[in-house]
XYZ file of C-alpha atoms in Angstrom:
488
model
C -49.034 37.845 67.892
C -52.505 37.151 69.310
C -54.069 39.797 67.066
C -52.350 38.255 64.047
C -53.591 34.789 64.975
C -57.170 36.019 65.506
C -57.441 37.623 62.045
C -55.860 34.555 60.426
C -58.036 31.957 62.178
C -61.336 33.848 62.096
C -61.183 35.827 58.842
C -58.678 33.855 56.742
C -55.895 36.429 56.612
C -52.494 35.348 55.308
C -49.414 35.696 57.516
C -48.251 38.735 55.558
C -51.644 40.433 55.608
C -52.091 39.776 59.336
C -48.783 41.545 59.972
C -50.163 44.626 58.208
C -53.040 44.654 60.719
C -50.539 44.430 63.559
C -48.562 47.364 62.158
C -51.672 49.493 61.697
C -52.826 48.775 65.252
C -49.421 49.435 66.786
C -49.159 52.772 64.971
C -52.830 53.633 65.625
C -53.581 54.311 61.948
C -57.361 54.880 62.109
C -57.960 55.010 58.331
C -56.144 51.728 57.735
C -57.908 50.082 60.694
C -61.322 51.081 59.333
C -60.535 49.344 56.018
C -59.191 46.270 57.786
C -62.321 46.096 59.954
C -64.413 45.897 56.803
C -62.158 43.173 55.350
C -62.198 41.273 58.649
C -65.993 41.174 58.784
C -67.053 40.977 55.129
C -63.893 39.796 53.370
C -62.285 40.951 50.129
C -61.535 38.606 47.232
C -58.922 40.913 45.682
C -56.639 40.633 48.697
C -57.519 36.998 49.413
C -59.434 37.497 52.688
C -62.628 35.451 53.172
C -63.963 37.422 56.142
C -65.713 36.239 59.295
C -69.245 36.051 57.875
C -68.221 33.622 55.104
C -66.584 31.489 57.787
C -69.806 31.241 59.780
C -69.190 33.918 62.375
C -72.177 36.254 62.950
C -71.696 39.884 61.925
C -72.323 41.296 65.420
C -69.788 38.874 66.914
C -67.161 39.825 64.315
C -67.752 43.547 64.980
C -67.435 42.984 68.743
C -64.180 41.021 68.342
C -62.573 43.636 66.084
C -63.660 46.512 68.347
C -62.216 44.664 71.347
C -58.918 44.252 69.480
C -58.916 47.962 68.614
C -59.526 48.955 72.249
C -56.858 46.484 73.322
C -54.379 48.045 70.891
C -54.799 51.480 72.501
C -52.773 50.373 75.506
C -51.417 46.873 74.897
C -48.811 47.632 72.275
C -47.133 50.539 74.011
C -47.303 49.030 77.509
C -46.092 45.569 76.514
C -43.336 47.099 74.410
C -42.340 49.419 77.233
C -42.080 46.524 79.687
C -40.162 44.276 77.289
C -37.760 46.991 76.196
C -37.215 48.086 79.787
C -35.839 44.629 80.585
C -33.663 44.571 77.469
C -32.465 48.133 78.156
C -31.463 47.204 81.695
C -29.580 44.102 80.530
C -27.726 45.873 77.725
C -26.933 48.897 79.912
C -25.423 46.567 82.528
C -23.274 44.804 79.927
C -22.196 48.068 78.296
C -21.234 49.521 81.685
C -19.332 46.545 83.102
C -18.079 44.843 79.902
C -17.924 47.687 77.344
C -15.364 46.150 74.984
C -17.034 42.721 74.866
C -20.459 44.304 74.512
C -19.489 46.590 71.625
C -17.596 43.777 69.861
C -20.675 41.538 70.047
C -22.927 44.384 68.920
C -20.800 45.091 65.844
C -20.642 41.384 65.003
C -24.451 41.219 65.028
C -24.596 44.104 62.506
C -21.586 42.981 60.459
C -23.325 43.450 57.098
C -24.967 46.755 58.050
C -22.217 49.301 57.388
C -24.323 52.245 58.529
C -24.710 50.763 61.999
C -21.060 49.648 62.099
C -19.983 53.229 61.392
C -22.245 54.517 64.166
C -20.844 51.968 66.639
C -17.258 52.808 65.660
C -17.962 56.444 66.527
C -19.524 55.380 69.837
C -16.474 53.240 70.642
C -14.110 56.135 70.024
C -16.160 58.338 72.352
C -15.870 55.571 74.979
C -12.089 55.470 74.537
C -12.163 52.125 72.722
C -9.935 52.019 69.655
C -11.098 50.102 66.585
C -8.116 48.189 65.217
C -7.990 47.207 61.538
C -8.539 43.572 60.542
C -5.358 41.508 60.896
C -4.550 38.038 59.574
C -2.203 37.494 62.534
C -4.582 38.638 65.280
C -8.103 38.708 63.898
C -10.942 36.201 63.899
C -14.142 35.790 61.942
C -15.974 38.100 64.359
C -15.141 41.453 65.945
C -13.033 40.499 68.952
C -11.761 42.219 72.123
C -7.999 42.814 71.936
C -6.051 44.392 74.816
C -8.877 46.731 75.788
C -9.726 47.608 72.182
C -11.661 45.882 69.397
C -10.130 44.082 66.439
C -12.169 44.401 63.246
C -13.733 41.114 62.125
C -12.201 39.485 59.049
C -15.690 38.524 57.859
C -16.512 42.213 57.381
C -14.070 42.403 54.432
C -16.020 42.327 51.162
C -15.381 39.312 48.990
C -13.896 37.218 51.798
C -16.034 34.247 52.792
C -16.141 32.083 55.899
C -14.107 29.193 54.376
C -11.194 31.562 53.596
C -11.163 32.964 57.124
C -11.401 29.516 58.699
C -8.393 28.359 56.642
C -6.345 31.443 57.577
C -7.075 31.050 61.291
C -6.506 27.265 61.238
C -3.148 27.628 59.437
C -2.104 30.373 61.848
C -2.852 28.131 64.827
C -0.980 25.253 63.199
C 2.093 27.037 61.819
C 2.262 30.238 63.843
C 2.085 33.850 62.743
C 2.468 34.753 59.091
C 5.923 36.302 58.651
C 5.660 37.971 55.247
C 3.439 38.302 52.206
C 5.287 35.427 50.540
C 4.970 33.270 53.659
C 1.233 33.984 53.724
C 0.856 33.067 50.041
C 3.051 29.954 50.378
C 1.072 28.556 53.279
C -2.356 29.231 51.789
C -1.686 28.783 48.077
C -3.953 26.200 46.482
C -6.663 26.753 49.073
C -9.516 29.281 49.079
C -7.165 32.281 49.081
C -6.784 33.814 45.602
C -5.471 37.088 44.125
C -8.761 38.852 44.696
C -8.755 37.829 48.351
C -5.178 39.026 48.872
C -5.994 42.349 47.214
C -8.956 42.852 49.558
C -6.765 42.020 52.558
C -4.160 44.585 51.464
C -6.748 47.334 50.910
C -8.393 46.698 54.284
C -5.118 46.785 56.224
C -5.381 43.112 57.212
C -1.785 42.527 56.031
C -0.282 45.539 57.830
C 1.449 43.261 60.361
C 3.588 41.892 57.497
C 6.674 43.796 56.236
C 6.040 46.477 53.611
C 3.545 49.279 53.055
C 0.107 48.754 51.561
C 1.278 50.326 48.311
C 4.325 48.033 48.136
C 2.118 44.994 48.683
C -0.336 46.129 46.002
C 2.533 46.509 43.530
C 4.041 43.105 44.298
C 1.337 40.636 45.371
C 0.577 39.364 41.851
C 4.228 38.550 41.081
C 4.637 36.958 44.520
C 1.572 34.746 44.035
C 2.657 33.797 40.503
C 6.114 32.906 41.829
C 4.636 30.827 44.641
C 2.414 28.940 42.190
C 5.405 28.207 39.943
C 7.404 27.044 42.944
C 4.545 24.787 44.028
C 4.313 23.245 40.570
C 8.020 22.448 40.640
C 7.728 20.770 44.015
C 6.393 17.241 44.191
C 3.388 16.731 46.389
C 4.499 15.996 49.949
C 7.993 17.447 49.494
C 9.220 20.657 51.145
C 10.440 23.679 49.240
C 13.726 25.514 49.759
C 11.745 28.165 51.641
C 10.539 25.544 54.136
C 14.089 24.284 54.841
C 15.566 27.747 55.361
C 16.251 29.281 58.760
C 14.475 32.578 59.643
C 17.591 34.527 58.577
C 17.845 32.602 55.300
C 14.121 33.052 54.659
C 14.625 36.807 54.721
C 17.199 36.431 51.926
C 14.714 34.373 49.895
C 11.936 36.949 50.292
C 10.855 38.947 47.254
C 12.233 42.468 47.427
C 9.418 44.993 47.704
C 9.441 47.829 45.110
C 10.522 51.229 46.400
C 7.168 52.957 45.913
C 6.525 54.324 49.404
C 2.992 54.451 50.797
C -0.342 55.761 49.564
C -1.519 59.220 50.577
C -3.911 59.297 53.534
C -6.921 59.951 51.285
C -6.051 56.935 49.115
C -5.684 54.653 52.145
C -9.089 55.750 53.412
C -10.638 55.270 49.977
C -9.320 51.702 49.705
C -10.575 50.879 53.211
C -14.023 52.190 52.326
C -14.004 50.148 49.117
C -13.545 46.772 50.834
C -14.936 47.425 54.325
C -17.729 49.868 53.614
C -16.346 52.071 56.418
C -13.190 54.005 57.232
C -10.918 52.471 59.896
C -7.674 54.452 60.089
C -9.442 57.797 59.949
C -12.183 59.659 58.088
C -12.101 62.477 55.504
C -14.431 64.448 57.790
C -12.731 63.792 61.134
C -11.240 67.294 61.324
C -14.759 68.733 60.994
C -16.351 66.844 63.908
C -16.798 69.947 66.082
C -18.171 71.959 63.144
C -20.677 69.224 62.310
C -21.858 68.754 65.891
C -22.452 72.495 66.215
C -24.525 72.890 63.065
C -26.388 69.711 62.109
C -29.717 68.512 63.483
C -29.543 64.986 62.031
C -26.941 62.446 60.927
C -27.346 60.023 58.034
C -27.883 57.212 60.567
C -31.199 58.878 61.466
C -32.416 58.362 57.886
C -31.807 54.601 57.841
C -34.300 51.829 58.491
C -32.549 49.398 60.827
C -33.272 45.662 60.682
C -36.409 44.911 62.677
C -37.784 48.446 62.304
C -40.184 49.829 59.711
C -39.400 53.531 60.038
C -36.270 55.677 60.436
C -35.694 58.067 63.350
C -36.520 61.122 61.250
C -40.169 62.023 60.719
C -41.902 62.748 57.437
C -41.882 66.486 56.583
C -39.386 67.231 59.382
C -37.007 70.142 58.744
C -33.412 68.966 59.058
C -29.821 70.060 58.516
C -27.190 67.478 57.608
C -23.504 67.921 56.854
C -21.072 65.832 54.884
C -19.263 65.129 51.647
C -20.961 64.657 48.275
C -19.828 61.224 47.088
C -22.253 60.804 44.209
C -24.209 63.081 41.868
C -26.673 62.340 39.091
C -28.139 65.228 37.095
C -31.360 64.679 35.133
C -33.687 66.775 33.018
C -37.327 67.162 34.043
C -40.265 67.043 31.613
C -39.953 70.805 31.247
C -36.264 70.356 30.399
C -35.048 71.890 33.666
C -32.127 70.223 35.423
C -32.360 68.629 38.867
C -29.915 66.493 40.870
C -29.847 63.383 43.029
C -26.969 63.471 45.508
C -25.371 60.895 47.764
C -24.102 62.686 50.862
C -21.780 60.893 53.268
C -21.071 61.866 56.864
C -19.276 60.084 59.716
C -22.097 57.529 60.002
C -23.148 56.603 56.483
C -24.932 58.036 53.452
C -28.277 59.594 52.570
C -29.935 60.502 49.290
C -30.637 64.201 48.755
C -33.005 65.410 46.035
C -32.386 68.877 44.580
C -35.259 70.211 42.481
C -34.610 72.578 39.535
C -34.993 75.933 41.312
C -32.551 75.007 44.080
C -30.232 73.165 41.695
C -29.885 76.314 39.577
C -29.174 78.329 42.728
C -26.612 75.973 44.300
C -25.207 73.987 41.352
C -21.656 75.358 41.758
C -21.576 74.017 45.338
C -22.832 70.543 44.423
C -19.717 68.989 42.887
C -18.496 65.539 43.940
C -16.170 65.594 46.989
C -17.579 68.995 48.030
C -18.085 69.312 51.792
C -21.405 71.009 52.490
C -24.242 71.545 54.938
C -27.663 70.886 53.410
C -30.942 72.105 54.842
C -34.160 70.514 53.711
C -37.384 68.647 54.293
C -37.452 64.935 55.102
C -39.553 62.571 53.016
C -40.291 59.084 54.395
C -41.631 55.950 52.703
C -42.417 52.870 54.768
C -39.649 50.243 54.934
C -37.238 52.489 52.988
C -34.455 54.863 54.053
C -35.697 58.442 54.311
C -34.531 61.107 51.851
C -33.917 64.839 52.131
C -35.444 67.413 49.776
C -32.856 70.204 49.551
C -33.830 73.812 50.251
C -30.429 75.317 51.083
C -26.689 74.619 50.792
C -23.775 76.118 52.729
C -20.170 74.963 52.076
C -18.009 74.032 55.055
C -15.528 76.791 54.256
C -18.286 79.405 54.642
C -18.411 78.722 58.390
C -17.062 81.843 60.079
C -14.200 81.181 62.505
C -12.415 83.296 65.081
C -8.904 82.632 66.373
C -8.180 83.350 70.045
C -4.670 83.445 71.518
C -4.212 83.791 75.259
C -1.394 85.547 77.133
C -1.071 86.114 80.860
C -0.230 89.836 80.739
C 0.051 92.656 78.220
C 3.832 92.524 78.611
C 3.807 88.831 77.615
C 1.783 89.662 74.514
C 3.988 92.581 73.501
C 7.065 90.397 73.838
C 5.567 87.760 71.518
C 3.767 90.153 69.161
C 6.261 90.175 66.280
C 6.639 86.387 66.366
C 2.849 86.037 66.270
C 2.511 88.492 63.375
C 5.174 86.610 61.419
C 3.263 83.336 61.809
C -0.108 84.897 60.918
C 1.465 86.567 57.885
C 2.126 83.149 56.340
C -1.601 82.348 56.284
C -3.510 85.223 54.683
C -7.246 85.010 55.160
C -10.402 86.723 56.368
C -10.821 85.264 59.856
C -10.511 87.581 62.851
C -7.790 87.121 65.473
C -8.410 88.004 69.127
C -5.849 88.396 71.904
C -7.034 87.513 75.418
C -5.092 88.730 78.476
C -6.106 86.341 81.247
C -4.760 88.342 84.188
C -6.641 91.499 83.173
C -9.581 89.567 81.655
C -9.244 91.834 78.649
C -9.561 91.065 74.949
C -8.264 92.791 71.866
C -9.289 92.366 68.232
C -6.288 92.600 65.920
C -6.549 94.876 62.842
C -7.994 93.526 59.577
C -4.452 93.414 58.193
C -3.786 90.595 60.693
C -6.760 88.464 59.650
C -5.740 84.906 58.879
C -6.812 81.571 57.421
C -7.405 79.040 60.186
C -6.009 75.676 59.100
C -4.178 72.679 60.573
C -0.766 74.033 59.581
C -1.353 77.403 61.255
C -2.686 75.799 64.434
C 0.284 73.428 64.556
C 2.696 76.387 64.497
C 0.737 78.288 67.130
C 0.478 75.228 69.404
C 4.244 74.749 69.192
C 5.027 78.402 69.921
C 2.375 79.353 72.492
C 1.028 76.034 73.802
C -2.167 74.222 72.805
C -4.024 75.433 75.919
C -3.490 79.040 74.845
C -4.885 78.709 71.322
C -8.591 78.307 70.607
C -10.815 78.444 67.536
C -14.486 79.363 67.824
C -17.080 79.026 65.078
C -20.317 80.861 64.370
C -23.526 78.995 63.587
C -24.449 78.635 59.909
C -28.152 79.199 60.621
C -28.082 82.760 59.270
C -26.258 81.575 56.142
C -29.296 79.513 55.121
C -31.504 82.597 55.397
C -29.200 84.703 53.225
């Protein structure tokens, strides 16, 4: 701040330009500092800096002042930052240790509009044993709030739902009690800020899950319910009560609109709708079954490519070699000047998204692997521009299903294995594949590789059967690194 004030007061820098000097000093950019020294002393009309000499400050004095600032910057920025951040680190570590739920709820509230950070914090919460509950009109508040040792998602994080709507929902809930059904919710809030678009967003986010009916049933019926409520309101004089208001709880159930018999959405659809209105997945993630595979093979997550509020650079470094893993959620193919095709990908992992650029040579090589929804590992070189999220220049692609797995099944003795052998073979026979199966005899500390004819396809269904028959502690899947795959 003192450096910024000095260049403003002595050389006529603007606030914005003085901040550029601060950045250059803090990052020790010698080439930029040399230019700024010249501007500071002699000025530059093109950038609107008068310079010290024009303002009556002798040249030798201006040189001495700037050199003193440069020497000061060699130690002042890092030491002052270290001291300040040490205090903040101690305070936040104390709060996170002793009040983890409150701390994480407050942290997520402060980054409510930054979905990349919210996703990262959700993952951290799960590792800490804190469950993230979906937004709920009967339990939630504007902010992320602690709820019975877990965290309730903030209603304000739902896209298209403003503060006035949330305030009305919470106020009506406090006045009239919990919302009992979708019709009750619409009746009590009809004519206020809540409209069809708001209700649709609430359904997609899971905020109406505490009301009877599945999300799919509510999506199929909310328009007719709201239209019916509006008609009923029109037929009721202002200040009078409707038949629904006079009815007992049992009678109200009879007056409720019957939900269509359409069941519930598939898991993938539920997750997609959550992502649409929340920007994150709450009830799961399309990649959650690949967590171990990702952790074993990636060097960076998409969160490392983001520029967080208050920072100017991401965690990744320019020209760094990195491996990411995730799902391709967007793909744009364009022709170059030489009429060769290249691609721009959006790759999503458990934390957010990153842009990946695939130049013609690599696009031609990997194009069949780069379809939307494909789950892939991508190796490449990082490219960083100041104040922008970093990107990855692709140099290699390996699909998730190319990761080599081995299935291990443990028995105490050879006799135990021989007794269960035919049952095991019958189960493996239902899942033909190429993955090796090993038998481990714990008492003898011996292992046996089953013949190629017994190779299998490791999947959730197979593991479920094996867990049921032999116990989860006796079944293990190991994976080989994909590093060699990139060299192939």
